[in-house]
């Protein structure tokens, strides 16, 4: 099945599931993609923002898995799956979007406090704020800037009742970023 059809199938199958904060997985993805577009991101980064949590849709664990104290490492699952079809300009910001939260929690005053309760809980499971050596290593990542930008849209994309674009809105952008169909 072509990549775009697989992406649609994943959202059709599990996109209605709760993201955990009053919005569905699909709403969260659409909002993140829309905010990336609004902020003039490259097509690859818009695609990354739209697809950053696809790892949540690929596994078969229950949606309240964080409450059970388990980190599903959805950023690794998602970026590994996406790497079949996309280059690092899409997959790397996805892979690093959890690390970006740990980074910002370490370096930016006030960042932790504005996180949602679910995000605070998952941060703990993901290892908590980075230490000093980890922040330096993270800043050296080739897609450091993109990962931090994606993280901001991730925080923002939790607006209950937000009327974003439809599910097909990102088709052209996603298709343009494919390395193989
Ligand atoms: Fe997210």
CSV table of C-alpha atoms and ligand atoms in Angstrom, one decimal:
chain,number,residue,atom,x,y,z
A,1,UNK,CA,0.0,0.0,0.0
A,2,UNK,CA,1.4,3.5,-0.8
A,3,UNK,CA,2.6,5.5,2.1
A,4,UNK,CA,-0.2,8.1,1.9
A,5,UNK,CA,-2.8,5.4,2.1
A,6,UNK,CA,-1.1,3.8,5.1
A,7,UNK,CA,-1.1,7.2,6.8
A,8,UNK,CA,-4.8,7.7,6.1
A,9,UNK,CA,-5.5,4.2,7.3
A,10,UNK,CA,-3.6,4.8,10.6
A,11,UNK,CA,-5.6,8.0,11.3
A,12,UNK,CA,-8.9,6.3,10.1
A,13,UNK,CA,-8.3,3.4,12.4
A,14,UNK,CA,-7.0,5.2,15.5
A,15,UNK,CA,-7.2,8.9,14.9
A,16,UNK,CA,-10.4,9.2,16.9
A,17,UNK,CA,-8.6,8.0,20.1
A,18,UNK,CA,-8.0,10.5,22.7
A,19,UNK,CA,-4.7,12.4,22.7
A,20,UNK,CA,-5.3,12.7,26.4
A,21,UNK,CA,-6.2,16.3,26.8
A,22,UNK,CA,-9.7,16.7,25.3
A,23,UNK,CA,-8.5,16.4,21.7
A,24,UNK,CA,-8.3,13.4,19.5
A,25,UNK,CA,-5.1,12.1,17.9
A,26,UNK,CA,-6.3,13.4,14.5
A,27,UNK,CA,-7.2,16.8,15.9
A,28,UNK,CA,-3.8,17.1,17.5
A,29,UNK,CA,-2.0,16.1,14.3
A,30,UNK,CA,-4.1,18.6,12.2
A,31,UNK,CA,-3.5,21.4,14.6
A,32,UNK,CA,0.2,20.8,14.8
A,33,UNK,CA,0.5,20.7,11.0
A,34,UNK,CA,-1.7,23.9,10.7
A,35,UNK,CA,0.5,25.8,13.2
A,36,UNK,CA,3.6,24.8,11.3
A,37,UNK,CA,2.1,26.1,8.1
A,38,UNK,CA,1.0,29.3,9.9
A,39,UNK,CA,4.6,29.8,11.0
A,40,UNK,CA,6.0,29.4,7.5
A,41,UNK,CA,7.8,26.1,8.1
A,42,UNK,CA,9.2,24.1,5.2
A,43,UNK,CA,7.0,21.4,3.7
A,44,UNK,CA,9.2,18.8,5.4
A,45,UNK,CA,8.7,20.3,8.8
A,46,UNK,CA,5.0,20.8,8.2
A,47,UNK,CA,4.8,17.0,7.3
A,48,UNK,CA,6.9,16.2,10.4
A,49,UNK,CA,4.5,18.3,12.6
A,50,UNK,CA,1.5,16.6,11.1
A,51,UNK,CA,3.0,13.1,11.5
A,52,UNK,CA,5.0,13.5,14.7
A,53,UNK,CA,2.8,11.3,16.9
A,54,UNK,CA,2.0,8.6,14.3
A,55,UNK,CA,4.0,6.2,16.5
A,56,UNK,CA,1.0,6.3,18.8
A,57,UNK,CA,-1.2,5.0,16.0
A,58,UNK,CA,1.1,2.2,15.0
A,59,UNK,CA,1.2,0.1,18.2
A,60,UNK,CA,-1.6,-1.7,19.9
A,61,UNK,CA,-1.3,-0.5,23.5
A,62,UNK,CA,-4.2,1.1,25.2
A,63,UNK,CA,-4.4,4.9,24.9
A,64,UNK,CA,-4.2,5.5,28.7
A,65,UNK,CA,-0.8,3.7,28.7
A,66,UNK,CA,1.0,6.6,30.4
A,67,UNK,CA,-1.2,6.2,33.5
A,68,UNK,CA,0.2,2.7,33.9
A,69,UNK,CA,3.7,4.1,34.1
A,70,UNK,CA,4.9,2.8,30.7
A,71,UNK,CA,6.7,4.9,28.1
A,72,UNK,CA,5.8,3.6,24.7
A,73,UNK,CA,8.7,5.4,23.0
A,74,UNK,CA,6.3,6.5,20.2
A,75,UNK,CA,8.9,8.9,18.8
A,76,UNK,CA,11.3,6.0,18.0
A,77,UNK,CA,8.5,3.8,16.6
A,78,UNK,CA,7.1,6.7,14.5
A,79,UNK,CA,10.4,7.9,13.1
A,80,UNK,CA,11.5,4.4,12.3
A,81,UNK,CA,8.3,3.7,10.4
A,82,UNK,CA,8.4,7.1,8.6
A,83,UNK,CA,12.0,6.5,7.5
A,84,UNK,CA,10.8,3.9,5.1
A,85,UNK,CA,9.2,6.7,3.1
A,86,UNK,CA,10.8,10.0,4.2
A,87,UNK,CA,14.2,11.5,4.6
A,88,UNK,CA,15.8,12.8,7.8
A,89,UNK,CA,14.2,16.3,7.3
A,90,UNK,CA,10.9,14.7,8.2
A,91,UNK,CA,12.0,11.8,10.5
A,92,UNK,CA,14.6,13.5,12.6
A,93,UNK,CA,12.3,16.2,14.1
A,94,UNK,CA,9.9,13.4,14.8
A,95,UNK,CA,12.5,11.3,16.5
A,96,UNK,CA,13.7,14.2,18.6
A,97,UNK,CA,10.4,15.8,19.6
A,98,UNK,CA,10.4,14.1,23.0
A,99,UNK,CA,14.0,14.9,23.6
A,100,UNK,CA,13.1,18.5,22.8
A,101,UNK,CA,10.6,18.6,25.6
A,102,UNK,CA,13.3,17.2,28.0
A,103,UNK,CA,15.7,19.9,26.6
A,104,UNK,CA,13.3,22.8,27.0
A,105,UNK,CA,12.4,21.7,30.5
A,106,UNK,CA,16.1,21.9,31.4
A,107,UNK,CA,17.0,25.2,29.7
A,108,UNK,CA,13.9,27.4,29.6
A,109,UNK,CA,12.5,28.9,32.8
A,110,UNK,CA,8.8,28.5,33.1
A,111,UNK,CA,8.6,25.8,30.3
A,112,UNK,CA,7.8,23.0,32.7
A,113,UNK,CA,5.1,24.9,34.5
A,114,UNK,CA,3.1,25.6,31.3
A,115,UNK,CA,3.1,21.9,30.2
A,116,UNK,CA,-0.2,20.1,30.5
A,117,UNK,CA,-0.7,17.6,33.3
A,118,UNK,CA,-0.4,14.7,30.8
A,119,UNK,CA,2.8,16.2,29.4
A,120,UNK,CA,4.3,16.6,32.8
A,121,UNK,CA,3.5,12.9,33.6
A,122,UNK,CA,5.0,11.7,30.3
A,123,UNK,CA,8.1,13.8,30.8
A,124,UNK,CA,8.8,11.9,34.0
A,125,UNK,CA,8.4,8.6,32.2
A,126,UNK,CA,10.7,9.9,29.4
A,127,UNK,CA,13.5,10.6,31.8
A,128,UNK,CA,12.7,14.1,33.1
A,129,UNK,CA,14.6,17.3,32.2
A,130,UNK,CA,18.0,16.8,30.5
A,131,UNK,CA,21.3,17.2,32.4
A,132,UNK,CA,23.9,19.7,31.2
A,133,UNK,CA,25.9,17.3,29.1
A,134,UNK,CA,22.7,16.1,27.4
A,135,UNK,CA,21.6,19.6,26.5
A,136,UNK,CA,24.9,20.3,24.8
A,137,UNK,CA,24.7,17.0,22.9
A,138,UNK,CA,21.1,17.9,21.9
A,139,UNK,CA,22.1,21.3,20.6
A,140,UNK,CA,24.6,19.6,18.3
A,141,UNK,CA,21.9,17.5,16.6
A,142,UNK,CA,21.6,18.5,13.0
A,143,UNK,CA,17.8,18.9,13.4
A,144,UNK,CA,17.9,20.6,16.8
A,145,UNK,CA,16.2,23.8,15.7
A,146,UNK,CA,13.5,21.9,13.8
A,147,UNK,CA,12.9,19.6,16.8
A,148,UNK,CA,12.4,22.5,19.1
A,149,UNK,CA,10.0,24.3,16.7
A,150,UNK,CA,8.0,21.1,16.3
A,151,UNK,CA,7.8,20.9,20.1
A,152,UNK,CA,6.2,24.3,20.4
A,153,UNK,CA,3.5,23.3,17.9
A,154,UNK,CA,3.1,20.1,19.9
A,155,UNK,CA,2.4,22.1,23.0
A,156,UNK,CA,0.0,24.4,21.2
A,157,UNK,CA,-1.9,21.7,19.3
A,158,UNK,CA,-4.2,20.8,22.2
A,159,UNK,CA,-7.0,23.3,21.6
A,160,UNK,CA,-10.3,21.8,22.4
A,161,UNK,CA,-12.9,22.6,19.8
A,162,UNK,CA,-10.4,24.1,17.4
A,163,UNK,CA,-11.7,23.9,13.8
A,164,UNK,CA,-8.6,22.9,11.9
A,165,UNK,CA,-8.2,21.8,8.3
A,166,UNK,CA,-9.6,18.5,7.1
A,167,UNK,CA,-7.7,15.2,7.1
A,168,UNK,CA,-6.8,15.5,3.5
A,169,UNK,CA,-5.3,19.0,3.9
A,170,UNK,CA,-1.8,17.7,4.2
A,171,UNK,CA,-1.9,15.2,1.3
A,172,UNK,CA,0.0,17.4,-1.2
A,173,UNK,CA,2.6,18.4,1.4
A,174,UNK,CA,3.2,14.8,2.5
A,175,UNK,CA,3.3,13.5,-1.0
A,176,UNK,CA,5.9,16.1,-2.0
A,177,UNK,CA,8.2,14.9,0.8
A,178,UNK,CA,8.0,11.2,0.0
A,179,UNK,CA,11.3,9.6,-1.1
A,180,UNK,CA,9.4,6.5,-2.2
A,181,UNK,CA,5.7,6.1,-2.7
B,1,LIG,FE1,2.2,15.5,20.1
